[in-house]
Each structure stands twice: as C-alpha cells, then as structure tokens.
XYZ file of C-alpha atoms in Angstrom:
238
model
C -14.195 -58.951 -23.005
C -13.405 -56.792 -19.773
C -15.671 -54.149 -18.841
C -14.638 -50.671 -18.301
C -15.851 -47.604 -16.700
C -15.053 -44.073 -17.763
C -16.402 -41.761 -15.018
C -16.006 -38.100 -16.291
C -16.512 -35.308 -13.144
C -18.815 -32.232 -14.652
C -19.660 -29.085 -12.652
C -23.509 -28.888 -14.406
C -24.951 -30.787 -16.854
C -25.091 -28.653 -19.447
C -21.357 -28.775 -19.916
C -22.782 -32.223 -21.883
C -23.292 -31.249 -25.056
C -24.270 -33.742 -28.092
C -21.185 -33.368 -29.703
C -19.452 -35.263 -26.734
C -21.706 -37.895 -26.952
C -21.527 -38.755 -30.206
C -17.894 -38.125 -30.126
C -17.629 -40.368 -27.495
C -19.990 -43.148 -29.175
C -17.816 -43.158 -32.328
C -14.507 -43.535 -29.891
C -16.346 -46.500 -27.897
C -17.312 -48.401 -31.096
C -13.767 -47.765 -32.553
C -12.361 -49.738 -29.540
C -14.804 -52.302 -29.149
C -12.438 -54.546 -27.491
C -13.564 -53.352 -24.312
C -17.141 -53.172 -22.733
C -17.350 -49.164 -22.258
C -19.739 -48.025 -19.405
C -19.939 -44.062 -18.813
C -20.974 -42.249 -16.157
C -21.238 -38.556 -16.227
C -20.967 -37.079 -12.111
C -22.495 -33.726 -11.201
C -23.999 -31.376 -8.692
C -26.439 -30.019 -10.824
C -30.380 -29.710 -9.927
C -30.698 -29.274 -13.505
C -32.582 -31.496 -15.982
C -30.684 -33.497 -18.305
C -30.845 -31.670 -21.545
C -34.196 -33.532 -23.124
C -32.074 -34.049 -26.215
C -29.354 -35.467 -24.786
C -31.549 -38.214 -23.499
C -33.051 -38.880 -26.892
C -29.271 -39.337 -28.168
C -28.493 -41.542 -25.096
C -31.668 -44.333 -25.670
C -30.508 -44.058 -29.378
C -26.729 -45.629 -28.318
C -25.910 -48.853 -28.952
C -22.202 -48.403 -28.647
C -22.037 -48.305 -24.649
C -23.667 -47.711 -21.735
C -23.993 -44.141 -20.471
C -25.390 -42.402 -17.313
C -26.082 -39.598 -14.917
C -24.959 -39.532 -10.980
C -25.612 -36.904 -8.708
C -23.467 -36.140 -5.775
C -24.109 -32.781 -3.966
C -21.294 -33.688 -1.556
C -18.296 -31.126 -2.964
C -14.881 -32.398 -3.714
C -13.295 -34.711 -6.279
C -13.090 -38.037 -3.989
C -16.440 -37.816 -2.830
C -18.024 -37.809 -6.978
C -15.414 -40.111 -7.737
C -16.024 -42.881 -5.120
C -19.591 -42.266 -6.057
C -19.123 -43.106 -9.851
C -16.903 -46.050 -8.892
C -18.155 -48.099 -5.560
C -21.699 -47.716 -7.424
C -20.464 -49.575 -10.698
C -19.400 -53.213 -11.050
C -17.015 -53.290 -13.725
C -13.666 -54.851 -14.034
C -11.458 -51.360 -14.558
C -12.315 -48.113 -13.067
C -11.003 -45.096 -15.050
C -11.333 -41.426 -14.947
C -11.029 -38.914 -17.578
C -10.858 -34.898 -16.840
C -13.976 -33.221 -19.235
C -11.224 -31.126 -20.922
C -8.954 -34.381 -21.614
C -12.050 -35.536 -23.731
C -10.431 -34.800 -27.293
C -7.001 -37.187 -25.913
C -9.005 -39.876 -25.007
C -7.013 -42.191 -27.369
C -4.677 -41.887 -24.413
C -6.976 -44.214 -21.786
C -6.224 -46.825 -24.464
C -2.603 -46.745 -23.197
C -3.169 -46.853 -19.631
C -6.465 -49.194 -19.355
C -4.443 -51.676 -21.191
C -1.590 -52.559 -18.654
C -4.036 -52.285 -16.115
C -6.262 -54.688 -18.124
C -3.562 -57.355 -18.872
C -2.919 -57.144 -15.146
C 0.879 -56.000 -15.101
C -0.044 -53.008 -13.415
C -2.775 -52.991 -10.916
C -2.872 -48.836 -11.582
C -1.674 -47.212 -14.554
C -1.863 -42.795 -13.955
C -0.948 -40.004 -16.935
C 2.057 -38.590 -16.321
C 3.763 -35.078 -16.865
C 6.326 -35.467 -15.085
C 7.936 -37.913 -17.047
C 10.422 -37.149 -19.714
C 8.673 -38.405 -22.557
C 5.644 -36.353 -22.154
C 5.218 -33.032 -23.761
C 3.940 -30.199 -21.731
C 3.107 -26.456 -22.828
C 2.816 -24.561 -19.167
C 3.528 -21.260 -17.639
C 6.852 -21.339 -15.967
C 5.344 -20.558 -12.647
C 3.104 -23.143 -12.426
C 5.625 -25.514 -13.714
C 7.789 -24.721 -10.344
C 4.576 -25.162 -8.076
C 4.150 -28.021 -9.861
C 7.253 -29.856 -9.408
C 7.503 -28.442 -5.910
C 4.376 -30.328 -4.446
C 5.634 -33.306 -6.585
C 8.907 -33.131 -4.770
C 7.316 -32.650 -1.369
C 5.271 -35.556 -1.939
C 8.462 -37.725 -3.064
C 10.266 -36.580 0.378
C 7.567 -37.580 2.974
C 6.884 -40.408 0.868
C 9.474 -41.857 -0.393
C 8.162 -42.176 -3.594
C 9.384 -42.249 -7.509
C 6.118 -41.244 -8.818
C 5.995 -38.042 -10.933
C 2.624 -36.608 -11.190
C 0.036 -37.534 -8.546
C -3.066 -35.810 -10.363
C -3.289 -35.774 -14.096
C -6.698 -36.752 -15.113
C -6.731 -39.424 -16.513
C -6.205 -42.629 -14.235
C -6.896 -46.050 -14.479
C -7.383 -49.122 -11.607
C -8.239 -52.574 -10.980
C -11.475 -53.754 -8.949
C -9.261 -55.319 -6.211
C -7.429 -51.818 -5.640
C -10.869 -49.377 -5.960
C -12.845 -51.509 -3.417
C -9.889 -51.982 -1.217
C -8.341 -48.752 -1.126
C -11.085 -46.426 -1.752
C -12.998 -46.731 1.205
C -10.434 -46.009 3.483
C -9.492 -42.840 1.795
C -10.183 -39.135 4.119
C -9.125 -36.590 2.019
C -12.010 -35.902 -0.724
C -11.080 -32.742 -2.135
C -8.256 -30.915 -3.597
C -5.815 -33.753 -2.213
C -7.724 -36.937 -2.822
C -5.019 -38.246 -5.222
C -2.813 -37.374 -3.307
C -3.961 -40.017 -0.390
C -4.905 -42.345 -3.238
C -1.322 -42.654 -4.639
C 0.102 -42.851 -1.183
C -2.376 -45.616 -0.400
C -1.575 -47.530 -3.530
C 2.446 -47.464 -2.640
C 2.189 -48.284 0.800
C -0.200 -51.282 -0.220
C 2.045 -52.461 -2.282
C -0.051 -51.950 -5.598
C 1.801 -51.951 -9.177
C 1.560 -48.372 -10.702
C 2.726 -47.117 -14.144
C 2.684 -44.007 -15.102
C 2.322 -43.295 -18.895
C 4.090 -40.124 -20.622
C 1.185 -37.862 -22.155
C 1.131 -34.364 -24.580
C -0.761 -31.622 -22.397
C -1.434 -27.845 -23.179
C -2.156 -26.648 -19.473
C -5.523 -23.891 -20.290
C -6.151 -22.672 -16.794
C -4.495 -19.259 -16.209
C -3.982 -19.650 -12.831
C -2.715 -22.630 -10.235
C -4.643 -24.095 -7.747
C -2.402 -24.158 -5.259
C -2.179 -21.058 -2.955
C -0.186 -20.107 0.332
C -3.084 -22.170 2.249
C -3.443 -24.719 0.089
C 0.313 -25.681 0.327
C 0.135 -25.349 4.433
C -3.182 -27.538 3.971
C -1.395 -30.386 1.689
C 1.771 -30.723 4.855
C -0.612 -31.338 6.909
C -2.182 -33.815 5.028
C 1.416 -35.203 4.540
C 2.065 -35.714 7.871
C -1.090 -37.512 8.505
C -0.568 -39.772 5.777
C 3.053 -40.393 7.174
C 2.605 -40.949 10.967
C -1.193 -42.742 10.024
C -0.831 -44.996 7.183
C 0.991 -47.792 8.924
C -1.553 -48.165 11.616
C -4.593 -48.657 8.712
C -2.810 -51.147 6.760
C-alpha cells in the first residue's frame, strides 16, 4: 500500500474546523487503498483549537498534523509540508477544494501506478467545467498563453490546487526552485518539462468564488520577468 500525503495550505488555524476533520476521516477510510498522511501548514501563533486535538488522538483513519512556517508565500509552506514528510506521493489540495476531494483520487492514481511522474487539475482543458467571470477567464488564459510562448509548453493550467507528484520529482526538483510566492507553480511546471518529467493534467468542475483576480498590472510585469529567468537560466541548472 503506497503512502500519500495531502498537505492543505491554511492562513490560521482556526479555518480547521471539526467538520473538516471528520469529513476528511470518513473520505480517508472510504479510500483505504492508500496510506493517507495530512498535514495542515500555517502561519498562525495560535493554539490548535483544544478540541480539534481531542478529535485528532481519537483518528484511526490517518495520520494528521500541524506545520508552522512563518516564511510567506506558497512554495516556501509547501516545500515545508513536503521535504519534511517521507511518503511515496506528495499531493496538495487548496482548503476550498476540500468538498471535491474525490478528485485527488483521479490524479494520485496515475501518479501512483507510475505512468505519470506528476498528474495537475486542469481548467484549461476541454472536458472540465468552469463557472468564472469573463474577465478573469481572459487573464486567465492570457498568463496561460504567455507561459506556453516562452516555454514551449502544451500544458493548460499551471496552478489549480490540487496537484499530485512522485518522491523522485519533489526531492529533485523542489530544492532548486526560487520563486516561492505567487509564481511558485509556475517554476515548478517549467522545472518538471525541462526535466523531462511525465505530467497529466486531469479535466475538473470548478465554481471560481473569489471576486477578484490575483493578477494585477505588477503582478503580470513581475511573472515576465520571472519568464525570462526561467528561459535564459534553466539550461545552465539542469
């Protein structure tokens, strides 16, 4: 039975509320076929939530914890959760993606039967569903597209959250990764192609909640640079 870890980035600890635990207990014993390790990563100074730890010691359906990085940014919580765990898959699921999780069954498994040694959600594709404002549907597939130019790339999505990876590829690539925040899956996916790593991206159903995009005028100026780094750079650090 392979192990897996499910590392799930929250802002404070509070946003861990009972009901995800034992939502998430049911879902692990459902699909015991896997060995389910969970790691919840925050910033918080906060206490874990006294009864949240009672509920934790009273699991027996997987193995569930607490990391604290104070370092800001998605890579830096994310390498955390994963280069401190020895498992045999590495995933990641967004807090809000919690209620799809039956998803992660689809892209652990490729990963898992090692065809792929990555398998990513994807909206891009045409077999997902997507409910999203028109304008951040264009900023969307704008960034995508910019990506696909300086990199040559097929891949449709480079940050839905909910990813997937092999051992080899998180303790190979993630170290050499720069870019920890906004853009870290950005360098990740570039990394992966230019290694030579098998990705599949899997079609998913996603109602986008946020009102507004991340990306601004400076973020966009921010993410060419970062593209030309990773283009005129990668070669030398493979």
């Amino acid at each position: 039975m392979k192990s897996v870890l499910i590392a799930i980035i929250v802002k404070d600890t509070q946003l861990v509320t009972e009901g995800n635990i034992k939502f998430l207990s049911d879902w692990c014993q459902k699909n015991s076929v896997y060995r389910w390790q969970i790691v919840f990563v925050h910033s918080s100074n906060d206490d874990i939530d006294p009864k949240i730890q009672t509920l934790i010691k009273s699991n027996n359906n997987f193995s569930i914890d607490f990391a604290r990085v104070f370092f800001d940014g998605k890579g830096f919580k994310l390498k955390s959760a994963w280069l401190n765990h020895n498992v045999d898959i590495y995933s990641y699921v967004n807090l809000e993606l919690i209620g799809d999780i039956d998803l992660l069954l689809d892209i652990v498994r490729p990963v898992s039967l090692e065809i792929f040694d990555v398998a990513i959600g994807s909206r891009g594709l045409k077999k997902s569903v997507i409910s999203q404002n028109k304008l951040k549907r264009i900023i969307f597939q704008f960034v995508t597209r910019l990506y696909k130019f300086f990199a040559n790339s097929k891949i449709y999505d480079l940050n839905f959250g909910m990813k997937a990876a092999s051992s080899t590829v998180v303790f190979d690539l993630m170290p050499r990764i720069v870019e920890n925040k906004l853009f870290f899956d950005t360098e990740f996916i570039w990394l992966i192609e230019n290694f030579n790593y098998r990705i599949l991206e899997v079609p998913v159903r996603w109602e986008d909640l946020e009102g507004f995009s991340s990306y601004s005028l400076k973020s966009i100026i921010l993410y060419l640079k970062i593209l030309l780094r990773l283009k005129f750079t990668s070669t030398m650090n493979i």
